[in-house]
Coordinates of C-alpha atoms in Angstrom, one line a residue:
M206 CA 41.5 264.0 20.8
K207 CA 40.3 263.8 24.5
S208 CA 42.4 260.6 24.8
F209 CA 45.5 262.3 23.5
L210 CA 45.1 265.3 25.8
F211 CA 44.6 262.9 28.8
L212 CA 47.8 261.0 28.0
L213 CA 49.7 264.3 27.5
A214 CA 48.5 265.6 30.9
T215 CA 49.4 262.4 32.6
S216 CA 52.8 262.5 31.0
L217 CA 53.4 266.0 32.2
L218 CA 52.3 265.3 35.7
G219 CA 54.6 262.3 35.8
S220 CA 57.5 264.5 34.6
L221 CA 56.8 267.1 37.2
S222 CA 56.7 264.6 40.0
A223 CA 59.9 263.1 38.8
T224 CA 61.7 266.5 38.9
E225 CA 61.2 266.7 42.7
N226 CA 63.7 264.7 44.8
P227 CA 61.5 261.9 46.2
N228 CA 61.7 260.7 49.8
I229 CA 63.0 257.2 49.7
V230 CA 62.2 254.2 52.0
F231 CA 64.0 250.9 51.4
I232 CA 62.6 247.9 53.3
L233 CA 64.9 244.9 53.2
A234 CA 63.7 241.5 54.5
D235 CA 66.1 238.8 55.7
D236 CA 66.0 235.3 54.2
L237 CA 62.6 236.0 52.6
G238 CA 62.1 233.7 49.5
I239 CA 60.5 235.0 46.3
G240 CA 57.8 232.3 46.8
D241 CA 57.0 233.5 50.4
V242 CA 55.3 236.6 48.8
N243 CA 51.8 235.9 47.4
C244 CA 52.1 238.2 44.4
Y245 CA 55.1 236.2 43.3
G246 CA 54.2 232.7 44.6
G247 CA 50.6 232.5 43.6
D248 CA 49.0 229.1 44.2
R249 CA 52.4 227.8 45.5
C250 CA 52.4 230.4 48.3
L251 CA 50.3 229.5 51.4
I252 CA 51.1 232.7 53.4
D253 CA 48.9 235.8 53.3
T254 CA 51.0 238.9 52.4
P255 CA 48.3 241.5 51.7
N256 CA 50.4 244.6 52.3
I257 CA 53.3 243.6 50.0
D258 CA 50.7 242.5 47.4
A259 CA 49.0 245.9 47.7
L260 CA 52.3 247.6 47.2
A261 CA 52.8 245.7 44.0
A262 CA 49.3 246.3 42.8
S263 CA 49.8 250.0 43.2
G264 CA 53.3 250.0 41.8
L265 CA 55.9 247.9 40.0
R266 CA 56.9 244.3 40.5
F267 CA 60.3 243.3 39.1
T268 CA 60.4 239.6 38.0
D269 CA 64.1 239.3 37.3
A270 CA 65.7 241.0 40.3
H271 CA 68.8 239.5 41.9
V272 CA 71.0 240.0 44.8
N273 CA 74.8 239.7 44.3
A274 CA 75.2 236.9 46.9
S275 CA 73.0 234.3 48.5
I276 CA 74.2 235.2 52.0
C277 CA 73.6 238.3 54.2
G278 CA 76.8 240.3 54.5
P279 CA 78.0 240.2 50.9
T280 CA 74.6 241.2 49.6
R281 CA 74.5 244.2 52.0
R282 CA 77.9 245.4 51.1
A283 CA 77.1 245.3 47.4
L284 CA 73.8 247.1 47.7
M285 CA 75.2 249.7 50.2
T286 CA 78.2 250.6 48.0
G287 CA 77.3 249.7 44.4
R288 CA 80.4 247.6 44.3
Y289 CA 80.6 243.8 44.2
N290 CA 81.4 242.3 47.6
W291 CA 84.3 240.2 46.4
R292 CA 86.3 243.3 45.5
F293 CA 86.7 244.3 49.2
G294 CA 89.4 242.9 51.5
R295 CA 89.1 240.8 54.5
Y296 CA 87.3 241.7 57.8
V297 CA 89.4 243.5 60.4
K298 CA 89.3 244.0 64.2
G299 CA 86.3 241.7 64.6
G300 CA 85.1 238.6 66.4
P301 CA 82.4 236.0 65.8
W302 CA 78.8 236.5 64.8
G303 CA 77.5 240.0 65.6
F304 CA 81.0 241.1 66.7
V305 CA 82.1 241.0 63.0
G306 CA 84.5 243.8 62.2
P307 CA 84.4 246.1 59.1
R308 CA 85.8 245.4 55.7
P309 CA 88.1 248.3 54.8
N310 CA 86.8 250.8 52.3
T311 CA 83.1 249.8 52.6
E312 CA 82.4 253.2 54.2
N313 CA 84.1 255.2 51.5
F314 CA 81.0 255.8 49.4
T315 CA 77.6 254.5 50.5
L316 CA 73.9 255.0 49.9
G317 CA 73.9 257.2 53.0
K318 CA 76.7 259.4 51.8
L319 CA 75.3 259.7 48.3
L320 CA 71.9 260.9 49.6
K321 CA 73.5 263.2 52.2
R322 CA 75.4 264.8 49.3
A323 CA 72.0 265.3 47.6
G324 CA 70.6 267.1 50.7
Y325 CA 68.8 264.2 52.3
H326 CA 68.4 263.4 56.0
T327 CA 69.4 259.7 56.4
G328 CA 68.2 257.1 58.9
Y329 CA 68.9 253.4 59.4
V330 CA 66.8 251.1 61.5
G331 CA 67.3 247.4 61.9
K332 CA 69.8 244.7 61.3
W333 CA 73.3 246.1 60.4
H334 CA 75.7 243.3 59.7
L335 CA 78.1 245.6 57.9
G336 CA 80.7 245.6 60.6
T337 CA 81.3 247.5 63.8
I338 CA 84.2 248.5 65.9
M339 CA 83.5 248.3 69.6
T340 CA 85.4 249.7 72.6
T341 CA 87.0 246.8 74.4
T342 CA 88.2 246.4 78.0
D343 CA 91.6 245.0 77.0
G344 CA 92.4 246.8 73.7
K345 CA 92.1 243.5 71.8
N346 CA 89.6 242.7 69.0
Q347 CA 86.0 242.7 70.1
G348 CA 84.4 239.4 71.2
P349 CA 81.9 237.9 73.6
E350 CA 83.9 238.6 76.7
N351 CA 85.7 242.0 76.3
V352 CA 83.3 244.6 75.0
D353 CA 82.8 247.7 77.1
Y354 CA 79.1 248.4 76.6
S355 CA 79.3 251.6 78.5
Q356 CA 81.2 253.1 75.6
P357 CA 79.7 253.9 72.1
L358 CA 80.5 252.1 68.9
L359 CA 83.6 253.5 67.2
Y360 CA 82.5 252.4 63.8
G361 CA 79.0 251.8 62.4
P362 CA 76.2 253.6 60.6
K363 CA 77.7 257.1 61.2
Q364 CA 80.7 256.2 59.1
F365 CA 78.3 255.1 56.3
G366 CA 76.6 258.5 56.2
F367 CA 73.5 257.9 58.4
D368 CA 72.4 260.8 60.6
E369 CA 70.3 258.6 62.8
S370 CA 70.5 254.9 63.5
F371 CA 69.0 252.2 65.7
I372 CA 70.6 248.8 65.0
L373 CA 71.1 245.3 66.0
P374 CA 74.8 244.5 65.1
G375 CA 74.1 241.2 63.3
S376 CA 71.3 238.8 62.7
L377 CA 68.7 237.9 65.3
D378 CA 70.5 234.6 66.1
M379 CA 73.9 236.3 66.5
Y380 CA 75.0 237.8 69.8
P381 CA 75.4 240.4 71.2
Y382 CA 71.6 240.7 71.6
A383 CA 71.4 244.4 72.2
Y384 CA 70.5 247.5 70.4
A385 CA 72.6 250.6 69.7
R386 CA 71.0 254.0 69.1
N387 CA 73.3 256.4 67.3
H388 CA 76.2 254.2 68.3
V389 CA 75.2 254.1 72.0
W390 CA 74.3 250.7 73.5
Q391 CA 70.8 250.5 74.9
G392 CA 70.0 248.9 78.3
E393 CA 72.2 246.9 80.6
V394 CA 74.1 244.4 78.5
T395 CA 74.8 242.0 81.4
A396 CA 72.8 238.9 80.6
Q397 CA 73.6 235.7 78.7
K398 CA 70.8 234.6 76.3
G399 CA 70.2 232.4 73.3
W400 CA 67.3 231.6 71.0
S401 CA 65.8 228.8 69.1
A402 CA 67.4 227.7 65.8
F403 CA 71.1 227.5 66.7
N404 CA 70.8 228.5 70.4
R405 CA 73.9 230.7 70.3
V406 CA 74.2 231.9 73.9
G407 CA 76.0 235.1 74.3
P408 CA 75.9 238.7 75.7
A409 CA 72.5 240.3 75.8
A410 CA 70.7 243.3 77.2
E411 CA 68.6 242.3 80.3
D412 CA 65.3 243.3 78.7
F413 CA 66.1 242.0 75.1
E414 CA 63.5 239.5 73.8
D415 CA 63.7 237.9 70.3
H416 CA 59.9 238.0 69.6
E417 CA 59.8 241.8 70.3
V418 CA 62.5 242.8 67.8
L419 CA 60.4 243.4 64.7
E420 CA 57.8 245.5 66.7
T421 CA 60.7 247.5 68.1
F422 CA 62.0 248.2 64.6
Y423 CA 58.6 249.3 63.4
R424 CA 58.2 251.7 66.3
E425 CA 61.6 253.2 65.6
A426 CA 60.8 253.5 61.9
E427 CA 57.5 255.3 62.8
S428 CA 59.4 257.6 65.1
Y429 CA 61.9 258.5 62.4
L430 CA 59.1 259.2 59.9
D431 CA 57.1 261.2 62.4
Q432 CA 60.0 263.7 62.7
R433 CA 60.2 264.3 58.9
S434 CA 58.6 267.2 57.0
A435 CA 57.5 267.7 53.4
N436 CA 60.2 270.4 53.0
D437 CA 63.2 268.1 53.6
P438 CA 63.8 264.9 51.6
F439 CA 64.8 261.9 53.6
F440 CA 66.1 258.3 53.2
L441 CA 65.1 255.6 55.6
F442 CA 66.7 252.1 55.3
L443 CA 64.5 249.7 57.3
S444 CA 66.5 246.4 57.6
L445 CA 64.4 243.6 59.1
T446 CA 65.7 240.5 60.9
A447 CA 63.0 238.2 59.6
P448 CA 62.1 235.6 58.5
H449 CA 65.8 234.7 59.3
T450 CA 66.1 232.4 62.2
P451 CA 65.3 232.3 65.1
T452 CA 61.7 232.1 63.9
S453 CA 60.3 234.4 66.5
P454 CA 57.0 236.1 65.6
G455 CA 55.6 238.7 68.0
E456 CA 52.8 237.7 70.3
K457 CA 50.2 239.4 68.1
W458 CA 51.3 237.3 65.2
Q459 CA 51.6 233.8 66.7
G460 CA 49.0 231.5 65.2
K461 CA 48.0 233.9 62.4
S462 CA 49.1 231.7 59.5
E463 CA 47.6 228.3 58.7
L464 CA 51.0 227.3 57.5
G465 CA 52.5 227.5 61.0
V466 CA 55.1 229.6 62.8
Y467 CA 57.1 230.2 59.6
G468 CA 54.1 231.7 58.0
D469 CA 53.4 233.8 61.2
F470 CA 56.8 235.3 60.9
V471 CA 56.5 236.2 57.2
M472 CA 53.1 237.8 58.0
E473 CA 54.8 240.0 60.5
V474 CA 57.3 241.0 57.8
D475 CA 54.4 241.9 55.5
H476 CA 53.2 244.2 58.3
A477 CA 56.3 246.3 57.8
V478 CA 54.8 247.7 54.6
E479 CA 51.5 248.6 56.4
R480 CA 53.4 250.4 59.2
V481 CA 55.5 252.4 56.8
M482 CA 52.6 253.3 54.6
N483 CA 50.4 254.4 57.6
A484 CA 53.3 256.5 59.0
L485 CA 53.8 258.2 55.7
K486 CA 50.1 259.0 55.2
A487 CA 49.9 260.4 58.8
K488 CA 52.5 263.0 57.9
G489 CA 51.2 263.6 54.3
L490 CA 54.4 262.2 52.9
D491 CA 53.1 259.3 50.9
E492 CA 52.6 261.0 47.6
N493 CA 56.2 261.9 47.0
T494 CA 57.9 258.9 48.6
L495 CA 59.6 256.1 46.6
I496 CA 59.1 252.8 48.6
L497 CA 61.2 249.8 47.7
F498 CA 60.8 246.4 49.1
A499 CA 63.2 243.5 48.7
S500 CA 64.9 240.5 50.3
D501 CA 68.6 240.0 50.9
H502 CA 68.5 236.6 49.3
G503 CA 66.5 233.4 49.2
P504 CA 65.1 231.3 52.0
A505 CA 67.3 229.3 54.4
P506 CA 67.1 225.5 53.8
Y507 CA 67.2 224.8 57.5
S508 CA 64.2 227.1 58.3
G509 CA 60.6 226.0 58.7
N510 CA 58.0 225.3 61.4
T511 CA 60.5 223.4 63.6
L512 CA 62.2 226.2 65.6
K513 CA 65.5 224.4 65.8
A514 CA 67.6 224.8 62.7
T515 CA 67.1 221.5 60.9
P516 CA 69.1 220.5 57.8
G517 CA 66.7 220.4 54.8
Q518 CA 63.6 221.2 56.7
I519 CA 62.4 223.8 54.3
Q520 CA 61.3 220.8 52.1
R521 CA 58.7 220.0 54.7
L522 CA 56.9 223.3 53.8
E523 CA 57.1 222.2 50.1
E524 CA 55.5 218.9 51.0
V525 CA 52.3 220.7 52.2
G526 CA 52.2 223.0 49.2
H527 CA 54.3 226.1 50.2
Y528 CA 57.4 226.8 48.1
P529 CA 59.6 229.5 49.5
S530 CA 61.8 229.6 46.4
G531 CA 58.8 229.7 44.1
P532 CA 59.4 227.8 40.9
Y533 CA 63.1 228.2 41.2
R534 CA 65.9 225.7 42.2
G535 CA 67.9 226.1 45.4
Y536 CA 68.0 228.2 48.6
K537 CA 70.2 230.5 50.6
F538 CA 73.9 229.7 50.2
S539 CA 73.6 228.3 46.6
F540 CA 74.1 230.0 43.3
Y541 CA 70.8 228.8 41.9
E542 CA 67.9 231.2 41.3
G543 CA 66.1 230.2 44.5
G544 CA 69.0 231.7 46.4
L545 CA 69.6 234.7 44.2
R546 CA 66.3 235.8 42.6
V547 CA 64.3 237.9 45.0
P548 CA 61.1 239.8 45.3
F549 CA 61.6 243.5 44.4
I550 CA 58.8 246.0 44.4
A551 CA 58.8 249.7 43.8
H552 CA 55.9 252.2 44.6
W553 CA 56.0 255.9 43.7
P554 CA 52.6 257.6 43.1
G555 CA 52.3 259.6 39.9
V556 CA 55.6 258.3 38.5
I557 CA 55.5 254.5 38.5
P558 CA 52.5 253.1 36.6
K559 CA 50.2 251.1 38.8
G560 CA 50.0 247.3 38.7
T561 CA 52.9 246.9 36.3
T562 CA 55.7 244.3 36.0
C563 CA 59.2 244.6 34.6
D564 CA 61.0 241.6 33.2
S565 CA 64.4 243.3 32.8
L566 CA 67.5 242.1 34.7
V567 CA 68.3 244.3 37.7
G568 CA 70.6 243.8 40.7
L569 CA 70.2 245.3 44.2
C570 CA 73.7 246.7 43.7
D571 CA 71.9 249.1 41.2
L572 CA 70.3 251.1 44.0
M573 CA 73.3 253.5 44.1
A574 CA 73.3 254.5 40.5
T575 CA 69.5 254.6 40.5
F576 CA 69.4 257.0 43.6
A577 CA 72.1 259.1 42.0
D578 CA 70.0 259.3 38.8
L579 CA 66.8 260.3 40.7
T580 CA 68.5 263.0 42.7
D581 CA 70.7 264.4 39.9
Q582 CA 74.0 263.4 41.5
E583 CA 76.9 262.6 39.3
L584 CA 78.9 259.5 40.3
G585 CA 82.7 259.9 40.4
G586 CA 84.9 257.5 38.4
N587 CA 85.7 255.4 41.4
E588 CA 82.2 255.5 42.9
A589 CA 79.7 252.6 42.6
P590 CA 81.7 250.8 39.9
D591 CA 79.2 247.9 39.6
S592 CA 75.9 249.9 39.7
I593 CA 73.6 250.6 36.8
S594 CA 70.6 252.9 37.1
F595 CA 67.2 251.3 36.6
A596 CA 65.5 254.7 37.1
P597 CA 64.2 254.7 33.4
L598 CA 62.4 251.4 34.2
L599 CA 60.5 253.0 37.0
R600 CA 58.8 255.3 34.6
D601 CA 58.6 252.8 31.7
P602 CA 58.7 249.2 32.9
N603 CA 58.6 247.9 29.4
G604 CA 61.5 250.1 28.2
K605 CA 64.9 249.1 27.1
A606 CA 66.8 247.1 29.8
T607 CA 69.6 249.1 31.4
R608 CA 71.6 246.0 32.6
T609 CA 72.7 243.1 30.4
N610 CA 75.0 241.1 32.8
L611 CA 75.4 240.5 36.5
V612 CA 78.0 238.8 38.6
M613 CA 76.7 236.8 41.6
E614 CA 78.2 234.4 44.1
S615 CA 77.2 231.7 46.5
T616 CA 79.1 231.0 49.7
M617 CA 81.9 229.5 47.6
H618 CA 81.6 230.1 43.9
F619 CA 80.9 232.7 41.2
A620 CA 77.9 232.7 38.9
I621 CA 77.6 235.1 36.0
R622 CA 74.5 236.1 34.0
E623 CA 74.4 237.6 30.6
G624 CA 71.1 237.9 28.8
D625 CA 69.3 234.6 29.3
W626 CA 72.5 232.7 29.9
K627 CA 73.8 231.9 33.4
L628 CA 77.1 230.1 34.1
C629 CA 77.8 228.6 37.5
L630 CA 81.5 227.8 38.3
S631 CA 81.1 224.6 40.2
P632 CA 79.6 221.1 39.5
A633 CA 77.7 221.3 42.8
S634 CA 75.3 223.9 44.2
G635 CA 77.9 226.4 45.2
I636 CA 77.6 225.8 49.0
T637 CA 80.4 225.4 51.5
A638 CA 81.7 221.8 51.3
L639 CA 80.7 219.5 54.1
S640 CA 78.3 222.1 55.7
E641 CA 75.1 220.8 57.2
N642 CA 73.5 224.3 57.0
G643 CA 73.3 224.0 53.2
V644 CA 71.6 220.6 53.1
G645 CA 68.7 220.8 50.7
N646 CA 70.8 222.6 48.1
D647 CA 71.4 219.7 45.7
P648 CA 73.7 218.4 44.5
L649 CA 75.9 218.4 47.6
P650 CA 79.6 219.0 47.0
E651 CA 80.9 215.5 47.8
E652 CA 78.4 213.9 45.4
A653 CA 78.9 216.4 42.5
W654 CA 82.7 216.6 42.7
R655 CA 83.1 212.8 42.8
K656 CA 81.0 212.5 39.7
A657 CA 82.8 215.3 37.9
L658 CA 86.3 214.0 38.7
K659 CA 85.3 210.5 37.6
R660 CA 84.1 211.9 34.3
F661 CA 87.2 214.1 33.9
G662 CA 89.5 211.2 34.5
G663 CA 92.4 212.9 36.1
K664 CA 93.6 215.8 38.3
P665 CA 92.2 219.0 36.9
T666 CA 94.2 222.2 36.5
D667 CA 92.7 225.7 37.2
A668 CA 91.9 226.0 33.5
D669 CA 90.1 222.7 33.5
L670 CA 88.0 223.9 36.5
L671 CA 86.5 226.6 34.2
Q672 CA 84.9 224.3 31.8
T673 CA 82.7 221.2 31.7
P674 CA 82.3 218.9 33.7
F675 CA 83.2 221.4 36.5
V676 CA 80.8 224.2 35.5
Q677 CA 77.0 224.4 34.8
L678 CA 75.3 226.5 32.1
Y679 CA 71.6 227.3 31.9
N680 CA 69.3 229.2 29.6
L681 CA 66.9 230.8 32.0
A682 CA 64.4 231.8 29.3
S683 CA 63.7 228.2 28.4
D684 CA 64.7 226.6 31.7
P685 CA 64.0 229.0 34.7
G686 CA 64.2 226.0 37.0
E687 CA 67.8 225.2 36.0
T688 CA 67.2 221.6 35.3
N689 CA 69.0 221.2 31.9
D690 CA 72.8 221.8 32.1
L691 CA 73.9 223.0 28.6
A692 CA 77.6 223.3 29.3
D693 CA 78.5 220.3 27.1
A694 CA 76.3 221.6 24.2
H695 CA 77.6 225.2 24.3
P696 CA 81.3 225.2 25.3
D697 CA 81.7 228.5 23.3
R698 CA 79.2 230.1 25.6
V699 CA 81.0 228.9 28.6
V700 CA 84.3 230.4 27.3
Q701 CA 82.5 233.7 26.6
L702 CA 81.1 234.0 30.1
V703 CA 84.3 233.1 31.8
A704 CA 86.1 235.7 29.7
L705 CA 83.5 238.3 30.7
L706 CA 83.9 237.5 34.4
Q707 CA 87.7 237.6 34.0
E708 CA 87.5 241.0 32.3
Q709 CA 85.3 242.5 35.1
V710 CA 87.7 241.2 37.8
K711 CA 90.7 242.6 35.9
N712 CA 89.1 246.0 35.3
G713 CA 88.0 246.5 39.0
R714 CA 84.6 247.5 37.7
S715 CA 81.7 246.2 35.4
T716 CA 80.6 249.7 34.2
P717 CA 82.3 252.1 31.9
G718 CA 85.0 254.2 33.5
P719 CA 88.6 254.2 34.5
K720 CA 90.2 251.0 35.5
L721 CA 90.2 250.4 39.2
E722 CA 92.0 248.1 41.6
N723 CA 90.3 245.4 43.7
D724 CA 91.2 245.5 47.4
K725 CA 92.6 242.0 47.2
Q726 CA 93.6 239.4 44.7
V727 CA 90.4 237.9 43.3
L728 CA 90.6 234.2 42.2
I729 CA 87.9 233.0 39.9
V730 CA 88.7 229.4 40.8
N731 CA 88.1 228.8 44.5
P732 CA 91.3 227.6 46.2
N733 CA 89.3 224.9 48.0
D734 CA 88.4 223.3 44.7
R735 CA 92.1 222.5 44.0
R736 CA 92.1 220.5 47.3
L737 CA 88.9 218.7 46.8
P738 CA 90.3 215.7 44.9
A739 CA 92.6 214.9 47.8
I740 CA 89.9 215.6 50.4
L741 CA 87.4 213.4 48.8
K742 CA 89.8 210.4 48.8
E743 CA 89.8 210.6 52.6
L744 CA 86.0 210.8 53.0
P745 CA 83.9 207.7 53.3
R746 CA 81.3 207.3 50.6
E747 CA 77.6 207.7 51.6
P748 CA 75.8 204.4 51.8
K749 CA 73.7 203.6 48.8

C-alpha cells in the first residue's frame, strides 16, 4: 500500500510540474560526434565529458536521435522551423562563408516565434549560420569587401523571433570574425585575420581571437540567464562553435585532455553544461527548466590533433582508441549513421525520470512540435510540417514511439528511415564528388560509381538510379554499422521507401494536414548523378 501511495504521489507531482510552462535551454554543439561523449562512447571514448554525462545521469539519453542533414546550415534550418531543409528555396543576397544570405521563408515560423507566442522571453547566443542581410557600401550583395560594419544587420535573429541575441554570423573558420549583439556589430571590424584548419583570411574585429569564442559565449549565456526571473518563462538557444574547426580551445583548456588538442576542445564544449547549470542554480531556476543538449551532426573527417584541416585525419584518433562516430559508419557530409546520429540528452527535474534511456526514433526537427506540446500551443496547418512531438517520451521514455520515419540528407543525396530500415540514394557515401573534405567517408564517389555503372552495364535512367546497384539498404536493428547492403535481397523494401519519400516530397509535408507546396522543385535523383558517367570517363583511375 505504501508503495502504491508513493507512486501515486510521484505521478501527481510530475503532472503538476508538467502543467507549468518550463523554461527551456537548448545547447547545440557543432561537429560533435556521438562517440565524443563518454556516456555514449564508453570504452571507445578517450575524452572526459563529466558534465554531459551528469546531465544524462540525472535525465534522459536518446539513443536513436538524428539530425536531418550531415552539414551545419541544413540541420539548423530544419530544427529552427520544423520543416525539412530541402523544401526551402535558394539563398539570396549573400556572399561566401559567414556572409551567407537567408533562404526565403525560413523566418516565417520559428522556435523563437512559437515561444514568443506562448509568452516566453527568447534569447540566442552563439553561431548563427541561418543567413543574414548586412548593409553594404555599394548596394550590392554582401561580401568580404563591401560591408558597412557601422550599420546594424538588416536580417538576423530578430526576424526569427529572438528578443536578444549575440551571434557570430557563421562558423568559427568563416569570416567575418566579429560578433553582433542585437544586430549591432561589436568592436572595430578593420582587421584581416585567419585561423588554423583552412586559414580563411578575411574581415575581423581588431580584438577577436578564436580561442576566446567559447568563453565569450558562456559569459553571454550567463548574463542572459542572470536577467531572468522565476515569474517569466524564457528560451535560450546556446549554439556553440566547437569542436568545429579551427580547433581552438581556450587557454584554460589547453593540455587538459590526454587525447590532445581535439580532446581539449571537446572538454571545453562539455563545460557549457556546467556553466548553464550553475547559472540556473544561482537564480533558483534549475527546477523548472528543460535543458536539451545535442550536436548538429557527426564529426568532421578532416578534424583531429593536427590543426590544419587534413583529409581523413579523424582516423588517426581512431588508431589510438578514440572513435568520434562511436560504433557507427561515416562522418560529417555522409548519409551514414556516423554523420546523422547524434547525442541528444534531456533534463527536467520532476518530469523526466532520472538515468533513463529512450530507443525511439526522434529528429531534431521535432523540437518545434515538442515545444508547442509543452506550452499548449496549437500549430497551424502550414506550421512545422515535418515536426512530430516527442513530449510524451520525456515523461515515459519507454512509451510508444511518436515518429516512425524520417527523411535525412548528406551533402548530395537523400536517405530515408522507416522503422529499422534505412535507404540511401547513392552507391557512394553521399558526399560531394571529388571533394577532399569528405575523404574518410568510404566509399568515395569515383570508386563507388564506377563499380555500380560497371555492374549495371549501361547508361542509367532516373528510374534506374532509384534501385540497385545505385542505392543502399540497411537494417539498423541487426546492422547498426551499415556493413551489409540488403538492396539486392529486398527490392520491394527499396520500392516502398522510395515511394514514401516521393509522397512526402509531393505533399509538401510528412505530417498529417493540408497539402503544402515546396518552395522549389525537389528532385529525388541528384542532377549531378546523371552527369557522373560522362565525368568518370574523363577522370584518370586511381593507381592500384
